[in-house]
Amino acid sequence: MYFLCLSFISLFLKKLSSKPFSLYECLHKIGITKFVFPGQIQTICRTVVSSPFSGETATLQHLIQGLKVNLLPIFHSQQRWLWLSVERSLRWSFSSTQCLTYVNSFFVIQNLLSLAGWLTASEEGDYSILAAVLSCEASFFTTLRDMRPLGKVLCATGIIAVLLAFFWKDTFNPESLSGARVLLTGASGGIGEQMAYHYARFGAEILLTARREAVLQKVMEKCLTLGAKKTFYIPADMSSPSEPEKVVQFAVQKLGGLDYLVLNHIGISPFQMWNGDVEYTRWLMQVNFFSYVALATAALPTLEKNKGSLVVVSSLTGKIPTPFTTSYSATKFALDGFFSSLRHELIMQKRNISVTLCILGLIDTDTALEKTRGKVYLTASPAAEAALAIIQAGATKVQEVFYPWWLQHTCSLWVLFPCHRNQVLQSFYNYSSP
């Protein structure tokens, strides 16, 4: 799959040169259209060359179809679900190249590194194609030579990450979750509901909690049909300081202990400018932060006994302050600070409990889409995929996971280039400085 990496590198560098250059033309120049485009689709795609961008959507559809035909058979049998990530990354890469101005170099690294996730799914590679690509006149190395130093650094970083990903082994073992005892909060909808279904498919024993009892009962019933060994639920309002301890005690009583505590619930958060409502902020801190601390504190003894995992679902707004999320962002920054510090303290005390912080971007839940419509210019990621990423991160005991993948590089660039922060946010939220 190295040939695909180099083709997209060439594409993005050409885009940055502000010269019209179609997707098909880029692929055709490096001689791989016969491989990625099945049958007579090549003929259809040739019409795009004379009118760049006008037919790019059709070209992209054919590229995806070609990849499915040629690459899907070599994916691991247990990792076919990764194809969804491949397709979404490809679509996002295409869309981002057409709407960038100031932040071109910022997105180059994101698009290059998206290929890293794809390569983890393949054990095979066609090195003859790689050799052909390296020997052809695709203008990649010429363009790289003429780039500014920052662009070279970003591209080099992307290439290295892609190559390293090819040798990176996925340590997630689905069987490790069979019989695992899981307390999952915020399980009545959105990401929490999807996590419940994934845990059920893996054969876990699950205790669900949220405010809406009727919905919880339906989720529990579906979990049982999907293969959960045991499923219980307890309705709870986390705005009440006494509820977290009761929930943990109930979970330990029903499941006999905990292997995973997954903290996912959130309070209702309007997506709007700060209106001075301090009481609301206090309430939201109780739901989004203090209840997390109380739940974790109550569960630490049983998690330590079982060498368990504490999984905390947070947000990009806990790493990067954004408009319209003043109170919500404050709660997520608090989560990041508290649980990152707690992780170090547990390590210092040699207590065998892992702490995983999950940094999520915009997810396609009904609530999130309704709040951000017309305000945020980002593509929402699937809740089911986000849920699976969280579960895998907790099972493999990683310290942090970012979903979508490119949020990690967004946060890194946010720290490395503070002078450009305003421009990046303005590009996402479509506003200008006074």
mmCIF file of N, CA and C in Angstrom, residues 185 191-192 261-267 287-289 292 310-320 328-340 355-363 386-387 389-391 394 399-404 407:
data_model
loop_
_atom_site.group_PDB
_atom_site.id
_atom_site.type_symbol
_atom_site.label_atom_id
_atom_site.label_comp_id
_atom_site.label_asym_id
_atom_site.label_seq_id
_atom_site.Cartn_x
_atom_site.Cartn_y
_atom_site.Cartn_z
ATOM 1 N N THR A 185 -21.332 4.290 32.247
ATOM 2 C CA THR A 185 -22.256 5.393 32.512
ATOM 3 C C THR A 185 -22.652 6.078 31.204
ATOM 4 N N ILE A 191 -22.816 7.668 22.114
ATOM 5 C CA ILE A 191 -21.619 6.833 22.202
ATOM 6 C C ILE A 191 -21.776 5.770 23.279
ATOM 7 N N GLY A 192 -22.390 6.121 24.406
ATOM 8 C CA GLY A 192 -22.565 5.159 25.487
ATOM 9 C C GLY A 192 -23.400 3.964 25.066
ATOM 10 N N LEU A 261 -14.243 0.469 34.502
ATOM 11 C CA LEU A 261 -15.161 1.558 34.813
ATOM 12 C C LEU A 261 -15.060 2.550 33.666
ATOM 13 N N VAL A 262 -16.126 2.684 32.900
ATOM 14 C CA VAL A 262 -16.132 3.558 31.723
ATOM 15 C C VAL A 262 -17.034 4.753 32.018
ATOM 16 N N LEU A 263 -16.425 5.917 32.181
ATOM 17 C CA LEU A 263 -17.136 7.142 32.539
ATOM 18 C C LEU A 263 -17.432 7.933 31.272
ATOM 19 N N ASN A 264 -18.706 8.029 30.943
ATOM 20 C CA ASN A 264 -19.076 8.582 29.641
ATOM 21 C C ASN A 264 -20.209 9.606 29.704
ATOM 22 N N HIS A 265 -20.889 9.746 30.827
ATOM 23 C CA HIS A 265 -22.073 10.600 30.900
ATOM 24 C C HIS A 265 -21.703 12.086 30.847
ATOM 25 N N ILE A 266 -22.623 12.896 30.353
ATOM 26 C CA ILE A 266 -22.452 14.350 30.343
ATOM 27 C C ILE A 266 -23.793 15.016 30.622
ATOM 28 N N GLY A 267 -23.712 16.233 31.145
ATOM 29 C CA GLY A 267 -24.917 17.023 31.341
ATOM 30 C C GLY A 267 -25.275 17.779 30.075
ATOM 31 N N VAL A 287 -21.971 17.304 37.283
ATOM 32 C CA VAL A 287 -22.299 16.173 36.411
ATOM 33 C C VAL A 287 -21.079 15.699 35.628
ATOM 34 N N ASN A 288 -20.367 16.624 35.019
ATOM 35 C CA ASN A 288 -19.286 16.269 34.086
ATOM 36 C C ASN A 288 -17.942 16.046 34.750
ATOM 37 N N PHE A 289 -17.773 16.504 35.982
ATOM 38 C CA PHE A 289 -16.459 16.364 36.624
ATOM 39 C C PHE A 289 -16.533 15.718 38.004
ATOM 40 N N TYR A 292 -17.556 12.159 38.119
ATOM 41 C CA TYR A 292 -16.504 11.294 37.596
ATOM 42 C C TYR A 292 -15.499 10.971 38.696
ATOM 43 N N LEU A 310 -9.583 2.131 34.187
ATOM 44 C CA LEU A 310 -10.452 3.289 34.345
ATOM 45 C C LEU A 310 -10.435 4.058 33.031
ATOM 46 N N VAL A 311 -11.572 4.133 32.372
ATOM 47 C CA VAL A 311 -11.669 4.755 31.049
ATOM 48 C C VAL A 311 -12.518 6.015 31.164
ATOM 49 N N VAL A 312 -11.926 7.143 30.805
ATOM 50 C CA VAL A 312 -12.585 8.444 30.955
ATOM 51 C C VAL A 312 -12.801 9.054 29.574
ATOM 52 N N VAL A 313 -14.050 9.284 29.218
ATOM 53 C CA VAL A 313 -14.373 9.874 27.916
ATOM 54 C C VAL A 313 -14.364 11.392 28.051
ATOM 55 N N SER A 314 -13.468 12.029 27.313
ATOM 56 C CA SER A 314 -13.341 13.484 27.347
ATOM 57 C C SER A 314 -13.545 14.032 25.940
ATOM 58 N N SER A 315 -12.980 15.194 25.672
ATOM 59 C CA SER A 315 -13.267 15.878 24.417
ATOM 60 C C SER A 315 -12.079 16.722 23.990
ATOM 61 N N LEU A 316 -12.051 17.054 22.704
ATOM 62 C CA LEU A 316 -11.036 17.978 22.200
ATOM 63 C C LEU A 316 -11.120 19.316 22.917
ATOM 64 N N THR A 317 -12.316 19.680 23.375
ATOM 65 C CA THR A 317 -12.472 20.949 24.085
ATOM 66 C C THR A 317 -11.801 20.925 25.453
ATOM 67 N N GLY A 318 -11.322 19.760 25.883
ATOM 68 C CA GLY A 318 -10.525 19.665 27.097
ATOM 69 C C GLY A 318 -9.044 19.815 26.829
ATOM 70 N N LYS A 319 -8.685 19.933 25.557
ATOM 71 C CA LYS A 319 -7.297 20.168 25.148
ATOM 72 C C LYS A 319 -7.137 21.539 24.496
ATOM 73 N N ILE A 320 -8.154 21.928 23.724
ATOM 74 C CA ILE A 320 -8.121 23.187 22.978
ATOM 75 C C ILE A 320 -9.395 23.966 23.294
ATOM 76 N N TYR A 328 -18.720 23.808 29.293
ATOM 77 C CA TYR A 328 -18.402 22.430 28.906
ATOM 78 C C TYR A 328 -16.892 22.232 28.815
ATOM 79 N N SER A 329 -16.209 23.174 28.186
ATOM 80 C CA SER A 329 -14.759 23.085 28.050
ATOM 81 C C SER A 329 -14.080 23.082 29.412
ATOM 82 N N ALA A 330 -14.593 23.872 30.348
ATOM 83 C CA ALA A 330 -14.019 23.910 31.697
ATOM 84 C C ALA A 330 -14.098 22.542 32.364
ATOM 85 N N THR A 331 -15.222 21.839 32.187
ATOM 86 C CA THR A 331 -15.358 20.516 32.802
ATOM 87 C C THR A 331 -14.401 19.513 32.172
ATOM 88 N N LYS A 332 -14.172 19.631 30.873
ATOM 89 C CA LYS A 332 -13.294 18.683 30.194
ATOM 90 C C LYS A 332 -11.824 18.961 30.499
ATOM 91 N N PHE A 333 -11.449 20.221 30.636
ATOM 92 C CA PHE A 333 -10.094 20.535 31.076
ATOM 93 C C PHE A 333 -9.859 19.989 32.484
ATOM 94 N N ALA A 334 -10.891 20.069 33.320
ATOM 95 C CA ALA A 334 -10.778 19.529 34.677
ATOM 96 C C ALA A 334 -10.561 18.019 34.648
ATOM 97 N N LEU A 335 -11.299 17.319 33.785
ATOM 98 C CA LEU A 335 -11.115 15.871 33.652
ATOM 99 C C LEU A 335 -9.691 15.535 33.241
ATOM 100 N N ASP A 336 -9.190 16.245 32.244
ATOM 101 C CA ASP A 336 -7.839 15.995 31.743
ATOM 102 C C ASP A 336 -6.814 16.181 32.852
ATOM 103 N N GLY A 337 -6.926 17.280 33.583
ATOM 104 C CA GLY A 337 -5.962 17.549 34.645
ATOM 105 C C GLY A 337 -6.032 16.536 35.773
ATOM 106 N N PHE A 338 -7.249 16.230 36.239
ATOM 107 C CA PHE A 338 -7.393 15.335 37.383
ATOM 108 C C PHE A 338 -6.936 13.920 37.056
ATOM 109 N N PHE A 339 -7.453 13.357 35.967
ATOM 110 C CA PHE A 339 -7.161 11.950 35.691
ATOM 111 C C PHE A 339 -5.755 11.737 35.136
ATOM 112 N N SER A 340 -5.178 12.734 34.498
ATOM 113 C CA SER A 340 -3.773 12.616 34.092
ATOM 114 C C SER A 340 -2.873 12.619 35.320
ATOM 115 N N VAL A 355 -5.270 4.083 33.563
ATOM 116 C CA VAL A 355 -6.171 5.220 33.343
ATOM 117 C C VAL A 355 -6.058 5.632 31.883
ATOM 118 N N THR A 356 -7.154 5.525 31.168
ATOM 119 C CA THR A 356 -7.184 5.877 29.747
ATOM 120 C C THR A 356 -8.083 7.086 29.543
ATOM 121 N N LEU A 357 -7.522 8.133 28.962
ATOM 122 C CA LEU A 357 -8.277 9.345 28.660
ATOM 123 C C LEU A 357 -8.614 9.341 27.169
ATOM 124 N N CYS A 358 -9.887 9.474 26.843
ATOM 125 C CA CYS A 358 -10.350 9.396 25.450
ATOM 126 C C CYS A 358 -10.743 10.784 24.961
ATOM 127 N N ILE A 359 -10.013 11.289 23.973
ATOM 128 C CA ILE A 359 -10.230 12.634 23.451
ATOM 129 C C ILE A 359 -11.031 12.523 22.155
ATOM 130 N N LEU A 360 -12.267 12.971 22.189
ATOM 131 C CA LEU A 360 -13.156 12.829 21.041
ATOM 132 C C LEU A 360 -13.397 14.172 20.362
ATOM 133 N N GLY A 361 -13.574 14.104 19.046
ATOM 134 C CA GLY A 361 -13.967 15.272 18.281
ATOM 135 C C GLY A 361 -15.471 15.296 18.090
ATOM 136 N N LEU A 362 -15.904 15.876 16.997
ATOM 137 C CA LEU A 362 -17.337 15.952 16.702
ATOM 138 C C LEU A 362 -17.844 14.579 16.280
ATOM 139 N N ILE A 363 -18.840 14.069 17.000
ATOM 140 C CA ILE A 363 -19.407 12.745 16.753
ATOM 141 C C ILE A 363 -20.842 12.913 16.264
ATOM 142 N N ALA A 386 -16.378 5.543 17.152
ATOM 143 C CA ALA A 386 -15.809 6.186 18.337
ATOM 144 C C ALA A 386 -15.913 5.257 19.541
ATOM 145 N N ALA A 387 -17.063 4.609 19.680
ATOM 146 C CA ALA A 387 -17.265 3.685 20.795
ATOM 147 C C ALA A 387 -16.266 2.534 20.753
ATOM 148 N N ALA A 389 -13.310 2.558 19.325
ATOM 149 C CA ALA A 389 -11.976 3.085 19.625
ATOM 150 C C ALA A 389 -11.775 3.232 21.129
ATOM 151 N N ILE A 390 -12.803 3.662 21.834
ATOM 152 C CA ILE A 390 -12.726 3.807 23.290
ATOM 153 C C ILE A 390 -12.532 2.447 23.949
ATOM 154 N N ILE A 391 -13.310 1.469 23.519
ATOM 155 C CA ILE A 391 -13.223 0.128 24.107
ATOM 156 C C ILE A 391 -11.848 -0.481 23.872
ATOM 157 N N GLY A 394 -9.243 1.163 26.150
ATOM 158 C CA GLY A 394 -9.321 0.681 27.523
ATOM 159 C C GLY A 394 -8.782 -0.731 27.673
ATOM 160 N N GLN A 399 -2.638 5.196 27.486
ATOM 161 C CA GLN A 399 -2.886 6.347 28.349
ATOM 162 C C GLN A 399 -3.868 7.330 27.731
ATOM 163 N N GLU A 400 -3.766 7.546 26.429
ATOM 164 C CA GLU A 400 -4.666 8.464 25.738
ATOM 165 C C GLU A 400 -5.015 7.901 24.369
ATOM 166 N N VAL A 401 -6.235 8.141 23.951
ATOM 167 C CA VAL A 401 -6.631 7.810 22.589
ATOM 168 C C VAL A 401 -7.378 9.010 22.020
ATOM 169 N N PHE A 402 -7.117 9.303 20.753
ATOM 170 C CA PHE A 402 -7.767 10.415 20.072
ATOM 171 C C PHE A 402 -8.642 9.851 18.953
ATOM 172 N N TYR A 403 -9.885 10.326 18.903
ATOM 173 C CA TYR A 403 -10.767 9.918 17.813
ATOM 174 C C TYR A 403 -11.557 11.124 17.329
ATOM 175 N N PRO A 404 -11.494 11.429 16.020
ATOM 176 C CA PRO A 404 -10.686 10.779 14.996
ATOM 177 C C PRO A 404 -9.186 10.903 15.279
ATOM 178 N N LEU A 407 -6.925 14.250 15.654
ATOM 179 C CA LEU A 407 -6.995 15.181 16.776
ATOM 180 C C LEU A 407 -5.676 15.238 17.542
#
